Coordinates of C-alpha atoms in Angstrom, one line a residue:
X24 CA -78.5 123.4 -48.9
X25 CA -79.2 125.1 -52.0
X26 CA -82.6 125.1 -53.4
X27 CA -81.7 122.8 -56.3
X28 CA -79.3 120.4 -54.5
X29 CA -80.1 116.8 -55.1
X30 CA -79.9 116.2 -51.4
X31 CA -83.5 116.8 -51.5
X32 CA -84.3 114.0 -53.9
X33 CA -84.7 110.1 -52.9
X34 CA -81.4 108.5 -52.3
X35 CA -80.6 105.1 -53.7
X36 CA -81.0 102.4 -51.0
X37 CA -77.9 100.1 -50.5
X38 CA -78.6 96.4 -51.1
X39 CA -81.1 97.2 -54.1
X40 CA -80.8 97.8 -57.7
X41 CA -79.7 101.3 -58.8
X42 CA -82.2 102.2 -61.7
X43 CA -81.4 105.2 -63.9
X44 CA -83.7 106.4 -66.5
X45 CA -83.0 108.5 -69.7
X46 CA -85.3 109.9 -72.4
X47 CA -85.1 112.3 -75.1
X48 CA -84.3 112.5 -78.8
X49 CA -81.5 110.9 -80.9
X50 CA -78.6 111.9 -78.9
X51 CA -80.1 110.2 -75.8
X52 CA -80.4 106.8 -77.7
X53 CA -77.0 107.1 -79.6
X54 CA -77.1 107.8 -83.2
X55 CA -76.6 104.6 -85.4
X56 CA -73.1 104.8 -87.2
X57 CA -72.2 107.9 -85.5
X58 CA -71.2 106.5 -81.7
X59 CA -70.0 103.0 -83.1
X60 CA -69.8 99.7 -81.3
X61 CA -69.1 100.1 -77.7
X62 CA -66.6 97.1 -78.0
X63 CA -64.7 99.4 -80.3
X64 CA -64.1 101.9 -77.2
X65 CA -63.0 98.8 -75.4
X66 CA -66.3 98.5 -73.4
X67 CA -68.6 95.5 -72.7
X68 CA -71.5 95.4 -70.2
X69 CA -70.2 94.8 -66.6
X70 CA -71.6 92.1 -64.8
X71 CA -74.7 92.6 -62.7
X72 CA -76.0 95.5 -65.1
X73 CA -79.2 95.3 -67.6
X74 CA -80.4 97.7 -70.1
X75 CA -83.8 98.3 -71.3
X76 CA -84.0 100.1 -74.6
X77 CA -87.8 101.0 -75.5
X78 CA -89.3 97.8 -74.6
X79 CA -89.4 95.2 -71.9
X80 CA -86.6 93.0 -73.1
X81 CA -83.7 93.0 -70.7
X82 CA -80.4 93.2 -72.4
X83 CA -77.4 92.1 -70.7
X84 CA -74.9 93.0 -73.6
X85 CA -74.6 96.5 -75.2
X86 CA -76.2 97.0 -78.8
X87 CA -73.6 97.0 -81.3
X88 CA -74.6 99.7 -83.8
X89 CA -75.3 102.5 -81.3
X90 CA -74.9 103.5 -77.6
X91 CA -75.6 106.3 -75.3
X92 CA -75.0 107.5 -71.6
X93 CA -75.5 103.9 -70.4
X94 CA -72.0 102.6 -71.3
X95 CA -69.8 105.2 -69.5
X96 CA -72.3 105.1 -66.6
X97 CA -71.9 101.4 -66.1
X98 CA -68.3 101.3 -66.9
X99 CA -67.6 104.2 -64.3
X100 CA -69.9 102.9 -61.6
X101 CA -68.8 99.1 -61.8
X102 CA -65.1 99.5 -62.9
X103 CA -64.1 102.6 -61.3
X104 CA -66.0 103.0 -58.1
X105 CA -66.8 99.3 -57.7
X106 CA -70.4 99.9 -57.0
X107 CA -71.8 96.5 -55.4
X108 CA -75.5 96.8 -56.1
X109 CA -77.1 95.7 -59.5
X110 CA -77.6 98.6 -62.2
X111 CA -80.5 98.9 -64.3
X112 CA -80.6 101.6 -67.1
X113 CA -83.8 102.4 -68.9
X114 CA -83.7 104.3 -72.2
X115 CA -86.3 105.8 -74.5
X116 CA -85.0 108.1 -77.2
X117 CA -87.4 109.3 -80.0
X118 CA -85.5 110.9 -82.9
X119 CA -86.9 114.2 -83.7
X120 CA -89.4 114.0 -80.5
X121 CA -90.9 117.3 -79.7
X122 CA -92.3 118.2 -75.9
X123 CA -95.8 117.3 -77.2
X124 CA -94.4 113.8 -77.5
X125 CA -93.0 114.0 -74.0
X126 CA -96.0 115.7 -72.3
X127 CA -97.9 112.9 -74.1
X128 CA -97.6 109.4 -75.3
X129 CA -94.0 109.0 -74.9
X130 CA -94.0 109.6 -71.2
X131 CA -96.7 107.5 -70.7
X132 CA -95.1 104.5 -72.4
X133 CA -91.8 105.2 -70.5
X134 CA -93.7 105.2 -67.2
X135 CA -95.5 101.9 -68.2
X136 CA -92.2 100.4 -68.5
X137 CA -90.8 101.1 -65.2
X138 CA -93.4 98.3 -64.0
X139 CA -91.0 96.0 -65.4
X140 CA -87.6 97.7 -64.6
X141 CA -88.3 99.1 -61.4
X142 CA -88.7 103.0 -60.8
X143 CA -85.9 105.3 -61.2
X144 CA -83.5 106.8 -58.8
X145 CA -82.5 109.4 -61.4
X146 CA -83.3 110.6 -64.5
X147 CA -81.2 112.2 -67.4
X148 CA -83.1 114.2 -70.1
X149 CA -81.1 114.8 -73.5
X150 CA -83.6 116.9 -75.8
X151 CA -83.4 120.3 -77.6
X152 CA -83.3 119.7 -81.4
X153 CA -87.0 119.9 -81.8
X154 CA -87.8 123.3 -80.3
X155 CA -84.1 124.6 -81.5
X156 CA -85.2 123.8 -84.9
X157 CA -86.8 126.1 -87.3
X158 CA -90.4 126.5 -86.0
X159 CA -89.6 124.8 -82.8
X160 CA -91.4 125.4 -79.5
X161 CA -88.3 127.3 -77.8
X162 CA -90.9 129.9 -76.4
X163 CA -92.4 127.3 -74.4
X164 CA -89.7 125.0 -73.7
X165 CA -88.9 125.9 -70.2
X166 CA -92.6 125.5 -69.1
X167 CA -92.8 122.5 -71.0
X168 CA -89.9 120.6 -69.2
X169 CA -91.5 121.6 -66.0
X170 CA -94.6 119.8 -67.2
X171 CA -92.6 116.8 -67.9
X172 CA -90.9 116.8 -64.7
X173 CA -94.2 116.8 -63.0
X174 CA -95.6 114.0 -64.9
X175 CA -92.6 111.8 -63.9
X176 CA -92.4 112.9 -60.4
X177 CA -96.1 112.2 -59.5
X178 CA -95.4 108.6 -60.5
X179 CA -92.0 108.0 -58.7
X180 CA -92.5 110.6 -55.7
X181 CA -91.4 114.2 -55.5
X182 CA -87.8 113.4 -55.0
X183 CA -86.7 112.1 -58.4
X184 CA -83.5 113.5 -59.4
X185 CA -83.9 115.1 -62.9
X186 CA -80.7 115.8 -64.8
X187 CA -80.8 118.2 -67.8
X188 CA -78.1 117.4 -70.6
X189 CA -77.4 120.9 -72.1
X190 CA -78.4 121.0 -75.8
X191 CA -75.8 122.1 -78.4
X192 CA -75.7 122.0 -82.1
X193 CA -73.0 122.4 -84.8
X194 CA -75.5 123.8 -87.4
X195 CA -77.2 127.2 -86.2
X196 CA -79.0 127.3 -89.7
X197 CA -80.8 124.0 -88.9
X198 CA -80.9 124.9 -85.2
X199 CA -81.3 128.6 -85.0
X200 CA -83.1 128.6 -81.6
X201 CA -80.1 126.7 -79.9
X202 CA -79.3 129.9 -77.5
X203 CA -82.9 130.3 -76.5
X204 CA -83.2 126.5 -75.5
X205 CA -80.0 126.7 -73.7
X206 CA -81.2 129.7 -71.7
X207 CA -84.3 127.7 -70.9
X208 CA -82.6 124.8 -69.6
X209 CA -80.3 126.8 -67.5
X210 CA -83.0 129.0 -66.0
X211 CA -84.9 125.7 -65.2
X212 CA -82.2 124.2 -63.1
X213 CA -81.7 127.5 -61.3
X214 CA -85.0 127.2 -59.4
X215 CA -86.5 123.7 -60.2
X216 CA -86.0 121.7 -56.9
X217 CA -83.8 118.6 -57.4
X218 CA -82.4 119.4 -60.9
X219 CA -79.1 119.9 -62.4
X220 CA -77.2 120.6 -65.5
X221 CA -75.0 118.2 -67.3
X222 CA -72.8 120.8 -69.4
X223 CA -71.8 119.5 -72.6
X224 CA -70.5 122.7 -74.2
X225 CA -66.8 121.5 -74.2
X226 CA -66.5 120.1 -77.8
X227 CA -63.0 118.4 -76.8
X228 CA -64.9 116.6 -74.2
X229 CA -68.3 116.0 -75.9
X230 CA -67.4 116.1 -79.8
X231 CA -70.1 116.1 -82.4
X232 CA -70.5 115.2 -86.0
X233 CA -71.5 117.7 -88.6
X234 CA -75.2 116.8 -88.1
X235 CA -75.1 117.4 -84.4
X236 CA -74.9 114.0 -83.1
X237 CA -72.6 113.0 -80.3
X238 CA -69.5 110.9 -81.2
X239 CA -68.9 107.7 -79.1
X240 CA -66.2 109.5 -77.0
X241 CA -68.8 112.2 -76.1
X242 CA -71.4 109.5 -75.0
X243 CA -68.9 107.9 -72.7
X244 CA -67.8 111.1 -71.2
X245 CA -71.7 112.0 -70.8
X246 CA -71.9 108.6 -68.7
X247 CA -68.9 109.4 -66.5
X248 CA -70.0 112.7 -65.7
X249 CA -73.4 111.4 -64.8
X250 CA -72.1 108.7 -62.5
X251 CA -69.7 111.3 -60.9
X252 CA -72.6 113.9 -60.5
X253 CA -74.9 111.2 -58.7
X254 CA -72.3 110.4 -56.4
X255 CA -71.1 114.1 -55.6
X256 CA -74.8 114.9 -54.9
X257 CA -75.3 111.7 -52.7
X258 CA -77.8 110.0 -54.9
X259 CA -75.5 107.2 -54.8
X260 CA -73.1 106.0 -52.0
X261 CA -69.6 104.3 -53.0

């Protein structure tokens, strides 16, 4: 078993809700007017699914002005794999957020939400714009993510699966430190136990607009790939 293999992580228990959390910046949440309405992609929330987005209000239908990984994840698990248990997705996206946010109040707020939603079986971290930008904290980014993982694993238990969505940008003038941020993310998953990289470098599969925000097609594919990754690494059994 590889050191970073997710078999080390806490696996979902059959017959209980699967809880998947996600946090980060605008591409975690889904940018308004960039992703579009899930219904325009032929997607409605499957029965047995619930979404929490930055508060304790349970949603049983998708938001209509934006979406993130939740649509592809729920669709893939329920409609392709016929996953039998309830699915709960917890999202907390803060546009422009820094690692000071995520190693501080933002993580505190998200963790508090788990008292309502249940603790996650796996987590997706979609972030990188702040450290990749002019004057960003790219030099400490790898260490900062490690600190954040520790904060969350102290609450969930050491076996929380942590998936890092690879940062990318369409504007290297606005995000001059894109490559160092990507290097930090790749380095991290090379040695941090229970972590995996979701590689979004393929612009055909993960298209962006000119402001480096994922289009709806990309968000769907991120959700599909996250579902496949969790199954392949036995966090989920189908």
